[in-house]
Amino acid sequence: MDHRWTHPPDLTMNAFTLCTGLRALGYAMVAVVFSIVSVSYYAVVVISWGPLVFRDGFGLRSILPLAIVVAFHLLLALLIWSYFMVVFRDPGAVPENWRPIVEDNPDMASSVTLSEYVTPETRVSTWSSSDGTERRQEVGYCTRCQSSKPPRCHHCSVCQRCVLKMDHHCVWVVNCVGARNYKFFLLFLLYTFLETTLDTLALLPRFIKFFGDAKNHSTSPGHLAVTFLAFVINLAFSLSLLCFLVMHTSLVLSNTTTIEVYEKKRSVRWKYDLGKRENFEQVFGKNKALWFLPLFSKEDLADIPSLQGLEFPVRSDIEA
């Protein structure tokens, strides 16, 4: 059995057109993100380490400040790139008039209709793929969209549509996190964690001196306030993001979404768990050069069905 659709996979930009209920809050979160970036940039580059790069004329004493400034800008570029990709990339919508086609019986495939094949109950079909694994597709039905939906697809009450391999709706990015932008979301988490950790460590010496400078009035009140605020914010985000990174790393390595955690607990063997390496490639692709960039190669998009969100290989030792 295979899945066919009337249009090519939709990889167009989201452009904030689909989210409704929490849109205003989401826009506020976007503003918060860039406010934190601005405060951190001013505290780390403008106040703390940037002046030290030029003070010693690029001598040995400027190596550490230069390394911190360069690392800050590199992580910031990757963070913003990943952020825009997860914000603007469509997480994956069910193609119009999507339905599975039965290939084992061509006569049946040409005559079956959507109403005959798909019912509100989930149907399970299994066939073997060329690589020896099975592709078992649970054909569901969304009563709100009044249409069939692929496996691992869920309806988002905020976006008011079904999202392919939906993980969750994130107000921080004004978008759903699904099959086609999950990698970008994970990279955004990773680079934000690394950036905030770097900022925390870079601002720690000035934070320690904060109380002495405030008492002696040796630093302007504005600089003291910005340094203190940036340190506290970055420390808080770094610690909280570490928890999210650990959680999502566990989910990726077990090929599970946030929504599927409860379902996985009820099963003896999780049907989508193909091994840590293959689970990782189901999200990040097989091109190692692009693993930590918010990009996919054309080969991965063509050869890994899970990146499109319509087909998912399953373990061959799981009964249908």
PDB file of C-alpha atoms in Angstrom:
ATOM      1  CA  MET A   1       0.000   0.000   0.000  1.00  0.00           C
ATOM      2  CA  ASP A   2       1.203   3.494  -0.743  1.00  0.00           C
ATOM      3  CA  HIS A   3      -0.023   7.019  -0.218  1.00  0.00           C
ATOM      4  CA  ARG A   4      -0.791   9.336  -3.102  1.00  0.00           C
ATOM      5  CA  TRP A   5      -1.746  12.968  -3.080  1.00  0.00           C
ATOM      6  CA  THR A   6      -3.020  15.396  -5.640  1.00  0.00           C
ATOM      7  CA  HIS A   7      -0.325  18.013  -5.026  1.00  0.00           C
ATOM      8  CA  PRO A   8       3.424  17.856  -4.266  1.00  0.00           C
ATOM      9  CA  PRO A   9       4.440  18.005  -0.580  1.00  0.00           C
ATOM     10  CA  ASP A  10       3.845  21.494   0.754  1.00  0.00           C
ATOM     11  CA  LEU A  11       7.152  23.023   1.833  1.00  0.00           C
ATOM     12  CA  THR A  12       5.972  26.618   1.516  1.00  0.00           C
ATOM     13  CA  MET A  13       6.390  29.230   4.156  1.00  0.00           C
ATOM     14  CA  ASN A  14       3.867  29.532   6.965  1.00  0.00           C
ATOM     15  CA  ALA A  15       4.019  33.362   7.230  1.00  0.00           C
ATOM     16  CA  PHE A  16       1.787  33.427  10.318  1.00  0.00           C
ATOM     17  CA  THR A  17      -1.337  32.742   8.244  1.00  0.00           C
ATOM     18  CA  LEU A  18      -2.658  29.689  10.034  1.00  0.00           C
ATOM     19  CA  CYS A  19      -2.553  30.370  13.763  1.00  0.00           C
ATOM     20  CA  THR A  20      -5.518  32.132  15.282  1.00  0.00           C
ATOM     21  CA  GLY A  21      -6.350  31.865  19.002  1.00  0.00           C
ATOM     22  CA  LEU A  22      -2.881  32.529  20.460  1.00  0.00           C
ATOM     23  CA  ARG A  23      -1.556  34.687  17.628  1.00  0.00           C
ATOM     24  CA  ALA A  24      -1.336  37.901  19.660  1.00  0.00           C
ATOM     25  CA  LEU A  25       0.492  36.095  22.472  1.00  0.00           C
ATOM     26  CA  GLY A  26       2.786  34.496  19.917  1.00  0.00           C
ATOM     27  CA  TYR A  27       3.712  37.855  18.407  1.00  0.00           C
ATOM     28  CA  ALA A  28       4.471  39.103  21.911  1.00  0.00           C
ATOM     29  CA  MET A  29       6.756  36.088  22.432  1.00  0.00           C
ATOM     30  CA  VAL A  30       8.618  36.900  19.218  1.00  0.00           C
ATOM     31  CA  ALA A  31       9.171  40.412  20.554  1.00  0.00           C
ATOM     32  CA  VAL A  32      10.395  38.953  23.864  1.00  0.00           C
ATOM     33  CA  VAL A  33      12.907  36.742  22.029  1.00  0.00           C
ATOM     34  CA  PHE A  34      14.427  39.654  20.158  1.00  0.00           C
ATOM     35  CA  SER A  35      14.386  41.820  23.286  1.00  0.00           C
ATOM     36  CA  ILE A  36      16.414  39.180  25.145  1.00  0.00           C
ATOM     37  CA  VAL A  37      18.815  38.921  22.198  1.00  0.00           C
ATOM     38  CA  SER A  38      19.244  42.710  22.158  1.00  0.00           C
ATOM     39  CA  VAL A  39      19.878  42.969  25.892  1.00  0.00           C
ATOM     40  CA  SER A  40      22.356  40.087  25.781  1.00  0.00           C
ATOM     41  CA  TYR A  41      24.180  41.564  22.798  1.00  0.00           C
ATOM     42  CA  TYR A  42      24.531  44.920  24.500  1.00  0.00           C
ATOM     43  CA  ALA A  43      25.743  43.376  27.763  1.00  0.00           C
ATOM     44  CA  VAL A  44      28.203  40.852  26.299  1.00  0.00           C
ATOM     45  CA  VAL A  45      29.558  42.592  23.189  1.00  0.00           C
ATOM     46  CA  VAL A  46      29.108  46.313  23.770  1.00  0.00           C
ATOM     47  CA  ILE A  47      29.737  46.575  27.512  1.00  0.00           C
ATOM     48  CA  SER A  48      31.804  43.567  28.584  1.00  0.00           C
ATOM     49  CA  TRP A  49      34.001  41.918  25.954  1.00  0.00           C
ATOM     50  CA  GLY A  50      33.893  43.988  22.787  1.00  0.00           C
ATOM     51  CA  PRO A  51      35.979  46.868  24.202  1.00  0.00           C
ATOM     52  CA  LEU A  52      38.625  44.399  25.451  1.00  0.00           C
ATOM     53  CA  VAL A  53      39.239  43.145  21.913  1.00  0.00           C
ATOM     54  CA  PHE A  54      40.518  46.550  20.797  1.00  0.00           C
ATOM     55  CA  ARG A  55      42.002  47.742  24.083  1.00  0.00           C
ATOM     56  CA  ASP A  56      45.159  45.632  23.798  1.00  0.00           C
ATOM     57  CA  GLY A  57      45.632  46.014  20.065  1.00  0.00           C
ATOM     58  CA  PHE A  58      44.846  42.384  19.230  1.00  0.00           C
ATOM     59  CA  GLY A  59      47.626  41.096  21.480  1.00  0.00           C
ATOM     60  CA  LEU A  60      47.683  37.900  23.505  1.00  0.00           C
ATOM     61  CA  ARG A  61      45.356  39.386  26.101  1.00  0.00           C
ATOM     62  CA  SER A  62      42.737  39.967  23.407  1.00  0.00           C
ATOM     63  CA  ILE A  63      42.549  36.284  22.380  1.00  0.00           C
ATOM     64  CA  LEU A  64      39.917  35.359  24.981  1.00  0.00           C
ATOM     65  CA  PRO A  65      37.720  38.432  24.365  1.00  0.00           C
ATOM     66  CA  LEU A  66      37.989  37.876  20.610  1.00  0.00           C
ATOM     67  CA  ALA A  67      37.056  34.188  20.967  1.00  0.00           C
ATOM     68  CA  ILE A  68      34.028  35.083  23.086  1.00  0.00           C
ATOM     69  CA  VAL A  69      32.838  37.765  20.655  1.00  0.00           C
ATOM     70  CA  VAL A  70      33.298  35.484  17.628  1.00  0.00           C
ATOM     71  CA  ALA A  71      31.548  32.547  19.335  1.00  0.00           C
ATOM     72  CA  PHE A  72      28.725  34.865  20.410  1.00  0.00           C
ATOM     73  CA  HIS A  73      28.101  36.048  16.842  1.00  0.00           C
ATOM     74  CA  LEU A  74      28.387  32.553  15.355  1.00  0.00           C
ATOM     75  CA  LEU A  75      25.870  31.059  17.795  1.00  0.00           C
ATOM     76  CA  LEU A  76      23.621  34.082  17.388  1.00  0.00           C
ATOM     77  CA  ALA A  77      23.582  33.651  13.600  1.00  0.00           C
ATOM     78  CA  LEU A  78      22.725  29.945  13.889  1.00  0.00           C
ATOM     79  CA  LEU A  79      20.096  30.698  16.544  1.00  0.00           C
ATOM     80  CA  ILE A  80      18.332  33.336  14.450  1.00  0.00           C
ATOM     81  CA  TRP A  81      18.556  31.214  11.296  1.00  0.00           C
ATOM     82  CA  SER A  82      16.994  28.236  13.067  1.00  0.00           C
ATOM     83  CA  TYR A  83      14.375  30.459  14.681  1.00  0.00           C
ATOM     84  CA  PHE A  84      13.196  31.942  11.395  1.00  0.00           C
ATOM     85  CA  MET A  85      13.090  28.487   9.816  1.00  0.00           C
ATOM     86  CA  VAL A  86      10.842  27.048  12.529  1.00  0.00           C
ATOM     87  CA  VAL A  87       8.672  30.184  12.576  1.00  0.00           C
ATOM     88  CA  PHE A  88       8.097  30.482   8.844  1.00  0.00           C
ATOM     89  CA  ARG A  89       8.298  26.870   7.629  1.00  0.00           C
ATOM     90  CA  ASP A  90       4.987  25.075   7.413  1.00  0.00           C
ATOM     91  CA  PRO A  91       5.136  22.098   9.816  1.00  0.00           C
ATOM     92  CA  GLY A  92       3.189  19.990   7.328  1.00  0.00           C
ATOM     93  CA  ALA A  93      -0.449  19.958   6.289  1.00  0.00           C
ATOM     94  CA  VAL A  94      -2.443  16.992   5.012  1.00  0.00           C
ATOM     95  CA  PRO A  95      -2.510  17.288   1.189  1.00  0.00           C
ATOM     96  CA  GLU A  96      -5.914  18.047  -0.256  1.00  0.00           C
ATOM     97  CA  ASN A  97      -7.982  14.921  -0.921  1.00  0.00           C
ATOM     98  CA  TRP A  98      -5.249  12.748   0.570  1.00  0.00           C
ATOM     99  CA  ARG A  99      -6.093   9.044   0.750  1.00  0.00           C
ATOM    100  CA  PRO A 100      -4.183   5.753   0.645  1.00  0.00           C
ATOM    101  CA  ILE A 101      -4.192   3.802  -2.601  1.00  0.00           C
ATOM    102  CA  VAL A 102      -4.327   0.015  -2.550  1.00  0.00           C
ATOM    103  CA  GLU A 103      -1.644  -1.218  -4.962  1.00  0.00           C
ATOM    104  CA  ASP A 104      -1.985  -4.946  -4.284  1.00  0.00           C
ATOM    105  CA  ASN A 105      -5.228  -4.996  -6.248  1.00  0.00           C
ATOM    106  CA  PRO A 106      -5.199  -2.498  -9.141  1.00  0.00           C
ATOM    107  CA  ASP A 107      -8.884  -2.982  -9.862  1.00  0.00           C
ATOM    108  CA  MET A 108      -9.760  -2.166  -6.286  1.00  0.00           C
ATOM    109  CA  ALA A 109      -7.366   0.798  -6.281  1.00  0.00           C
ATOM    110  CA  SER A 110      -9.112   2.356  -9.235  1.00  0.00           C
ATOM    111  CA  SER A 111     -12.592   1.914  -7.845  1.00  0.00           C
ATOM    112  CA  VAL A 112     -12.285   2.503  -4.088  1.00  0.00           C
ATOM    113  CA  THR A 113     -13.550   5.842  -2.820  1.00  0.00           C
ATOM    114  CA  LEU A 114     -12.571   7.797   0.243  1.00  0.00           C
ATOM    115  CA  SER A 115     -15.867   7.127   2.003  1.00  0.00           C
ATOM    116  CA  GLU A 116     -15.528   3.383   1.341  1.00  0.00           C
ATOM    117  CA  TYR A 117     -11.928   3.133   2.475  1.00  0.00           C
ATOM    118  CA  VAL A 118     -11.628   5.560   5.347  1.00  0.00           C
ATOM    119  CA  THR A 119     -13.971   5.569   8.295  1.00  0.00           C
ATOM    120  CA  PRO A 120     -13.809   7.528  11.557  1.00  0.00           C
ATOM    121  CA  GLU A 121     -12.177   4.462  13.102  1.00  0.00           C
ATOM    122  CA  THR A 122      -8.482   3.925  12.529  1.00  0.00           C
ATOM    123  CA  ARG A 123      -7.585   1.405   9.853  1.00  0.00           C
ATOM    124  CA  VAL A 124      -4.228  -0.374   9.878  1.00  0.00           C
ATOM    125  CA  SER A 125      -2.449  -1.584   6.759  1.00  0.00           C
ATOM    126  CA  THR A 126       0.989  -3.128   6.478  1.00  0.00           C
ATOM    127  CA  TRP A 127       3.432  -3.700   3.635  1.00  0.00           C
ATOM    128  CA  SER A 128       7.149  -4.327   3.352  1.00  0.00           C
ATOM    129  CA  SER A 129       9.526  -1.686   2.058  1.00  0.00           C
ATOM    130  CA  SER A 130      12.625  -2.261  -0.017  1.00  0.00           C
ATOM    131  CA  ASP A 131      14.929  -1.895   2.993  1.00  0.00           C
ATOM    132  CA  GLY A 132      13.307  -4.764   4.871  1.00  0.00           C
ATOM    133  CA  THR A 133      11.407  -2.680   7.400  1.00  0.00           C
ATOM    134  CA  GLU A 134       7.649  -2.483   7.420  1.00  0.00           C
ATOM    135  CA  ARG A 135       5.544   0.562   6.782  1.00  0.00           C
ATOM    136  CA  ARG A 136       2.394   0.210   8.769  1.00  0.00           C
ATOM    137  CA  GLN A 137       0.062   3.118   8.176  1.00  0.00           C
ATOM    138  CA  GLU A 138      -2.721   3.906  10.607  1.00  0.00           C
ATOM    139  CA  VAL A 139      -5.284   5.745   8.523  1.00  0.00           C
ATOM    140  CA  GLY A 140      -7.221   8.033  10.824  1.00  0.00           C
ATOM    141  CA  TYR A 141     -10.096  10.414  10.396  1.00  0.00           C
ATOM    142  CA  CYS A 142     -10.423  13.966  11.747  1.00  0.00           C
ATOM    143  CA  THR A 143     -14.005  14.856  12.614  1.00  0.00           C
ATOM    144  CA  ARG A 144     -13.167  18.576  12.754  1.00  0.00           C
ATOM    145  CA  CYS A 145     -11.458  18.717   9.358  1.00  0.00           C
ATOM    146  CA  GLN A 146     -13.876  16.086   7.993  1.00  0.00           C
ATOM    147  CA  SER A 147     -11.068  14.295   6.204  1.00  0.00           C
ATOM    148  CA  SER A 148      -8.724  11.340   6.530  1.00  0.00           C
ATOM    149  CA  LYS A 149      -5.310  11.857   8.043  1.00  0.00           C
ATOM    150  CA  PRO A 150      -1.961  10.024   7.874  1.00  0.00           C
ATOM    151  CA  PRO A 151      -0.397   8.246  10.858  1.00  0.00           C
ATOM    152  CA  ARG A 152       1.022  10.403  13.676  1.00  0.00           C
ATOM    153  CA  CYS A 153      -1.051  13.330  12.414  1.00  0.00           C
ATOM    154  CA  HIS A 154      -3.047  15.378  14.947  1.00  0.00           C
ATOM    155  CA  HIS A 155      -5.446  18.297  14.854  1.00  0.00           C
ATOM    156  CA  CYS A 156      -4.160  21.568  16.322  1.00  0.00           C
ATOM    157  CA  SER A 157      -6.904  23.557  18.007  1.00  0.00           C
ATOM    158  CA  VAL A 158      -4.862  26.771  17.662  1.00  0.00           C
ATOM    159  CA  CYS A 159      -4.019  26.460  13.965  1.00  0.00           C
ATOM    160  CA  GLN A 160      -7.421  24.878  13.264  1.00  0.00           C
ATOM    161  CA  ARG A 161      -6.013  22.164  11.008  1.00  0.00           C
ATOM    162  CA  CYS A 162      -4.326  18.766  11.096  1.00  0.00           C
ATOM    163  CA  VAL A 163      -0.531  18.850  11.375  1.00  0.00           C
ATOM    164  CA  LEU A 164       1.706  16.050  10.119  1.00  0.00           C
ATOM    165  CA  LYS A 165       3.584  14.279  12.936  1.00  0.00           C
ATOM    166  CA  MET A 166       2.557  17.044  15.287  1.00  0.00           C
ATOM    167  CA  ASP A 167       4.734  17.469  18.378  1.00  0.00           C
ATOM    168  CA  HIS A 168       3.127  20.523  19.946  1.00  0.00           C
ATOM    169  CA  HIS A 169       2.011  24.072  19.266  1.00  0.00           C
ATOM    170  CA  CYS A 170       4.682  26.503  20.430  1.00  0.00           C
ATOM    171  CA  VAL A 171       3.686  30.082  21.258  1.00  0.00           C
ATOM    172  CA  TRP A 172       7.361  31.090  21.196  1.00  0.00           C
ATOM    173  CA  VAL A 173       7.477  30.518  17.449  1.00  0.00           C
ATOM    174  CA  VAL A 174       3.826  31.305  16.590  1.00  0.00           C
ATOM    175  CA  ASN A 175       3.615  27.966  14.834  1.00  0.00           C
ATOM    176  CA  CYS A 176       3.108  24.276  15.279  1.00  0.00           C
ATOM    177  CA  VAL A 177       6.105  21.996  15.533  1.00  0.00           C
ATOM    178  CA  GLY A 178       5.625  19.085  13.158  1.00  0.00           C
ATOM    179  CA  ALA A 179       7.305  16.781  10.665  1.00  0.00           C
ATOM    180  CA  ARG A 180       8.745  19.476   8.425  1.00  0.00           C
ATOM    181  CA  ASN A 181      10.113  21.920  11.009  1.00  0.00           C
ATOM    182  CA  TYR A 182      10.887  19.712  14.016  1.00  0.00           C
ATOM    183  CA  LYS A 183      14.618  19.635  13.180  1.00  0.00           C
ATOM    184  CA  PHE A 184      14.666  23.436  13.027  1.00  0.00           C
ATOM    185  CA  PHE A 185      12.934  23.632  16.405  1.00  0.00           C
ATOM    186  CA  LEU A 186      15.509  21.296  17.976  1.00  0.00           C
ATOM    187  CA  LEU A 187      18.376  23.322  16.513  1.00  0.00           C
ATOM    188  CA  PHE A 188      16.763  26.495  17.842  1.00  0.00           C
ATOM    189  CA  LEU A 189      16.690  24.921  21.307  1.00  0.00           C
ATOM    190  CA  LEU A 190      20.295  23.752  20.999  1.00  0.00           C
ATOM    191  CA  TYR A 191      21.761  27.037  19.811  1.00  0.00           C
ATOM    192  CA  THR A 192      19.699  29.072  22.259  1.00  0.00           C
ATOM    193  CA  PHE A 193      20.986  26.869  25.086  1.00  0.00           C
ATOM    194  CA  LEU A 194      24.597  27.245  23.905  1.00  0.00           C
ATOM    195  CA  GLU A 195      24.188  31.000  23.442  1.00  0.00           C
ATOM    196  CA  THR A 196      22.606  31.601  26.834  1.00  0.00           C
ATOM    197  CA  THR A 197      25.219  29.377  28.515  1.00  0.00           C
ATOM    198  CA  LEU A 198      28.014  31.335  26.815  1.00  0.00           C
ATOM    199  CA  ASP A 199      26.392  34.615  27.853  1.00  0.00           C
ATOM    200  CA  THR A 200      26.053  33.441  31.444  1.00  0.00           C
ATOM    201  CA  LEU A 201      29.706  32.427  31.672  1.00  0.00           C
ATOM    202  CA  ALA A 202      30.868  35.581  29.869  1.00  0.00           C
ATOM    203  CA  LEU A 203      28.882  37.829  32.206  1.00  0.00           C
ATOM    204  CA  LEU A 204      29.733  35.941  35.390  1.00  0.00           C
ATOM    205  CA  PRO A 205      32.904  37.981  36.194  1.00  0.00           C
ATOM    206  CA  ARG A 206      31.044  41.253  35.781  1.00  0.00           C
ATOM    207  CA  PHE A 207      28.118  39.905  37.784  1.00  0.00           C
ATOM    208  CA  ILE A 208      30.484  39.057  40.652  1.00  0.00           C
ATOM    209  CA  LYS A 209      31.837  42.608  40.489  1.00  0.00           C
ATOM    210  CA  PHE A 210      28.312  43.983  40.242  1.00  0.00           C
ATOM    211  CA  PHE A 211      27.826  44.663  43.958  1.00  0.00           C
ATOM    212  CA  GLY A 212      31.260  46.241  44.390  1.00  0.00           C
ATOM    213  CA  ASP A 213      30.784  48.480  41.347  1.00  0.00           C
ATOM    214  CA  ALA A 214      27.314  49.475  42.554  1.00  0.00           C
ATOM    215  CA  LYS A 215      28.673  50.370  45.999  1.00  0.00           C
ATOM    216  CA  ASN A 216      31.629  52.345  44.665  1.00  0.00           C
ATOM    217  CA  HIS A 217      29.687  53.910  41.796  1.00  0.00           C
ATOM    218  CA  SER A 218      32.562  52.922  39.485  1.00  0.00           C
ATOM    219  CA  THR A 219      30.229  51.883  36.647  1.00  0.00           C
ATOM    220  CA  SER A 220      27.253  53.720  35.213  1.00  0.00           C
ATOM    221  CA  PRO A 221      23.870  52.639  36.648  1.00  0.00           C
ATOM    222  CA  GLY A 222      22.621  51.832  33.144  1.00  0.00           C
ATOM    223  CA  HIS A 223      25.467  49.416  32.457  1.00  0.00           C
ATOM    224  CA  LEU A 224      25.028  47.802  35.860  1.00  0.00           C
ATOM    225  CA  ALA A 225      21.311  47.298  35.261  1.00  0.00           C
ATOM    226  CA  VAL A 226      21.802  45.826  31.790  1.00  0.00           C
ATOM    227  CA  THR A 227      24.567  43.476  32.987  1.00  0.00           C
ATOM    228  CA  PHE A 228      22.543  42.273  35.960  1.00  0.00           C
ATOM    229  CA  LEU A 229      19.381  41.774  33.877  1.00  0.00           C
ATOM    230  CA  ALA A 230      21.214  39.967  31.064  1.00  0.00           C
ATOM    231  CA  PHE A 231      22.980  37.611  33.475  1.00  0.00           C
ATOM    232  CA  VAL A 232      19.806  36.646  35.324  1.00  0.00           C
ATOM    233  CA  ILE A 233      17.788  36.139  32.133  1.00  0.00           C
ATOM    234  CA  ASN A 234      20.470  34.075  30.406  1.00  0.00           C
ATOM    235  CA  LEU A 235      21.042  31.928  33.483  1.00  0.00           C
ATOM    236  CA  ALA A 236      17.310  31.228  33.808  1.00  0.00           C
ATOM    237  CA  PHE A 237      16.937  30.353  30.124  1.00  0.00           C
ATOM    238  CA  SER A 238      20.060  28.211  30.103  1.00  0.00           C
ATOM    239  CA  LEU A 239      18.839  26.054  32.992  1.00  0.00           C
ATOM    240  CA  SER A 240      15.300  25.709  31.646  1.00  0.00           C
ATOM    241  CA  LEU A 241      16.464  24.932  28.105  1.00  0.00           C
ATOM    242  CA  LEU A 242      18.758  22.217  29.414  1.00  0.00           C
ATOM    243  CA  CYS A 243      15.668  20.380  30.682  1.00  0.00           C
ATOM    244  CA  PHE A 244      13.920  20.768  27.316  1.00  0.00           C
ATOM    245  CA  LEU A 245      17.009  19.582  25.435  1.00  0.00           C
ATOM    246  CA  VAL A 246      17.300  16.466  27.576  1.00  0.00           C
ATOM    247  CA  MET A 247      13.605  15.706  27.085  1.00  0.00           C
ATOM    248  CA  HIS A 248      13.627  16.204  23.313  1.00  0.00           C
ATOM    249  CA  THR A 249      16.881  14.278  22.911  1.00  0.00           C
ATOM    250  CA  SER A 250      15.185  11.329  24.593  1.00  0.00           C
ATOM    251  CA  LEU A 251      12.162  11.733  22.313  1.00  0.00           C
ATOM    252  CA  VAL A 252      14.271  11.894  19.134  1.00  0.00           C
ATOM    253  CA  LEU A 253      16.344   8.838  20.048  1.00  0.00           C
ATOM    254  CA  SER A 254      13.179   6.825  20.708  1.00  0.00           C
ATOM    255  CA  ASN A 255      11.334   8.270  17.669  1.00  0.00           C
ATOM    256  CA  THR A 256       8.500   9.657  19.786  1.00  0.00           C
ATOM    257  CA  THR A 257       6.647  12.955  19.729  1.00  0.00           C
ATOM    258  CA  THR A 258       5.469  14.804  22.815  1.00  0.00           C
ATOM    259  CA  ILE A 259       1.891  13.822  21.982  1.00  0.00           C
ATOM    260  CA  GLU A 260       2.843  10.129  21.645  1.00  0.00           C
ATOM    261  CA  VAL A 261       4.528   9.787  25.051  1.00  0.00           C
ATOM    262  CA  TYR A 262       1.416   8.397  26.735  1.00  0.00           C
ATOM    263  CA  GLU A 263       0.713   6.022  23.844  1.00  0.00           C
ATOM    264  CA  LYS A 264       4.279   4.743  24.003  1.00  0.00           C
ATOM    265  CA  LYS A 265       3.964   3.972  27.718  1.00  0.00           C
ATOM    266  CA  ARG A 266       1.040   1.649  26.979  1.00  0.00           C
ATOM    267  CA  SER A 267       3.004  -0.411  24.429  1.00  0.00           C
ATOM    268  CA  VAL A 268       5.551  -3.132  25.139  1.00  0.00           C
ATOM    269  CA  ARG A 269       7.646  -2.114  22.128  1.00  0.00           C
ATOM    270  CA  TRP A 270       7.274   1.269  20.495  1.00  0.00           C
ATOM    271  CA  LYS A 271       6.505   0.553  16.853  1.00  0.00           C
ATOM    272  CA  TYR A 272       8.425   3.559  15.477  1.00  0.00           C
ATOM    273  CA  ASP A 273      11.614   2.853  17.448  1.00  0.00           C
ATOM    274  CA  LEU A 274      14.076   1.691  14.778  1.00  0.00           C
ATOM    275  CA  GLY A 275      17.259   2.175  16.812  1.00  0.00           C
ATOM    276  CA  LYS A 276      18.940   5.369  17.957  1.00  0.00           C
ATOM    277  CA  ARG A 277      20.887   6.038  14.759  1.00  0.00           C
ATOM    278  CA  GLU A 278      17.946   5.523  12.409  1.00  0.00           C
ATOM    279  CA  ASN A 279      15.603   7.387  14.760  1.00  0.00           C
ATOM    280  CA  PHE A 280      17.982  10.346  14.655  1.00  0.00           C
ATOM    281  CA  GLU A 281      18.125  10.225  10.858  1.00  0.00           C
ATOM    282  CA  GLN A 282      14.315  10.210  10.693  1.00  0.00           C
ATOM    283  CA  VAL A 283      14.473  13.790  12.021  1.00  0.00           C
ATOM    284  CA  PHE A 284      17.871  15.154  10.956  1.00  0.00           C
ATOM    285  CA  GLY A 285      18.427  13.282   7.693  1.00  0.00           C
ATOM    286  CA  LYS A 286      21.414  11.194   6.632  1.00  0.00           C
ATOM    287  CA  ASN A 287      23.600  14.025   5.336  1.00  0.00           C
ATOM    288  CA  LYS A 288      26.027  14.538   8.234  1.00  0.00           C
ATOM    289  CA  ALA A 289      27.231  17.863   6.863  1.00  0.00           C
ATOM    290  CA  LEU A 290      23.726  19.306   7.374  1.00  0.00           C
ATOM    291  CA  TRP A 291      22.885  17.730  10.721  1.00  0.00           C
ATOM    292  CA  PHE A 292      23.515  20.932  12.648  1.00  0.00           C
ATOM    293  CA  LEU A 293      22.297  23.366  10.021  1.00  0.00           C
ATOM    294  CA  PRO A 294      18.595  24.236   9.519  1.00  0.00           C
ATOM    295  CA  LEU A 295      18.616  22.671   6.061  1.00  0.00           C
ATOM    296  CA  PHE A 296      17.768  19.370   4.362  1.00  0.00           C
ATOM    297  CA  SER A 297      19.447  17.931   1.312  1.00  0.00           C
ATOM    298  CA  LYS A 298      17.269  17.135  -1.696  1.00  0.00           C
ATOM    299  CA  GLU A 299      18.356  13.510  -1.423  1.00  0.00           C
ATOM    300  CA  ASP A 300      17.139  13.231   2.179  1.00  0.00           C
ATOM    301  CA  LEU A 301      13.806  14.851   1.355  1.00  0.00           C
ATOM    302  CA  ALA A 302      13.353  12.384  -1.495  1.00  0.00           C
ATOM    303  CA  ASP A 303      14.638   9.234   0.251  1.00  0.00           C
ATOM    304  CA  ILE A 304      13.329   9.639   3.825  1.00  0.00           C
ATOM    305  CA  PRO A 305       9.502   9.597   3.796  1.00  0.00           C
ATOM    306  CA  SER A 306       9.240  10.603   7.460  1.00  0.00           C
ATOM    307  CA  LEU A 307      10.670  14.063   6.648  1.00  0.00           C
ATOM    308  CA  GLN A 308       7.546  14.670   4.550  1.00  0.00           C
ATOM    309  CA  GLY A 309       5.309  13.436   7.376  1.00  0.00           C
ATOM    310  CA  LEU A 310       3.132  11.043   5.364  1.00  0.00           C
ATOM    311  CA  GLU A 311       4.822   7.640   5.748  1.00  0.00           C
ATOM    312  CA  PHE A 312       6.723   6.143   8.660  1.00  0.00           C
ATOM    313  CA  PRO A 313       8.612   2.844   8.766  1.00  0.00           C
ATOM    314  CA  VAL A 314       7.903   0.666  11.803  1.00  0.00           C
ATOM    315  CA  ARG A 315       9.561  -2.244  13.509  1.00  0.00           C
ATOM    316  CA  SER A 316       9.035  -5.555  11.728  1.00  0.00           C
ATOM    317  CA  ASP A 317       8.613  -7.421  15.037  1.00  0.00           C
ATOM    318  CA  ILE A 318       5.453  -5.511  15.994  1.00  0.00           C
ATOM    319  CA  GLU A 319       2.216  -7.274  15.226  1.00  0.00           C
ATOM    320  CA  ALA A 320      -0.293  -5.393  13.130  1.00  0.00           C
TER     321      ALA A 320
END
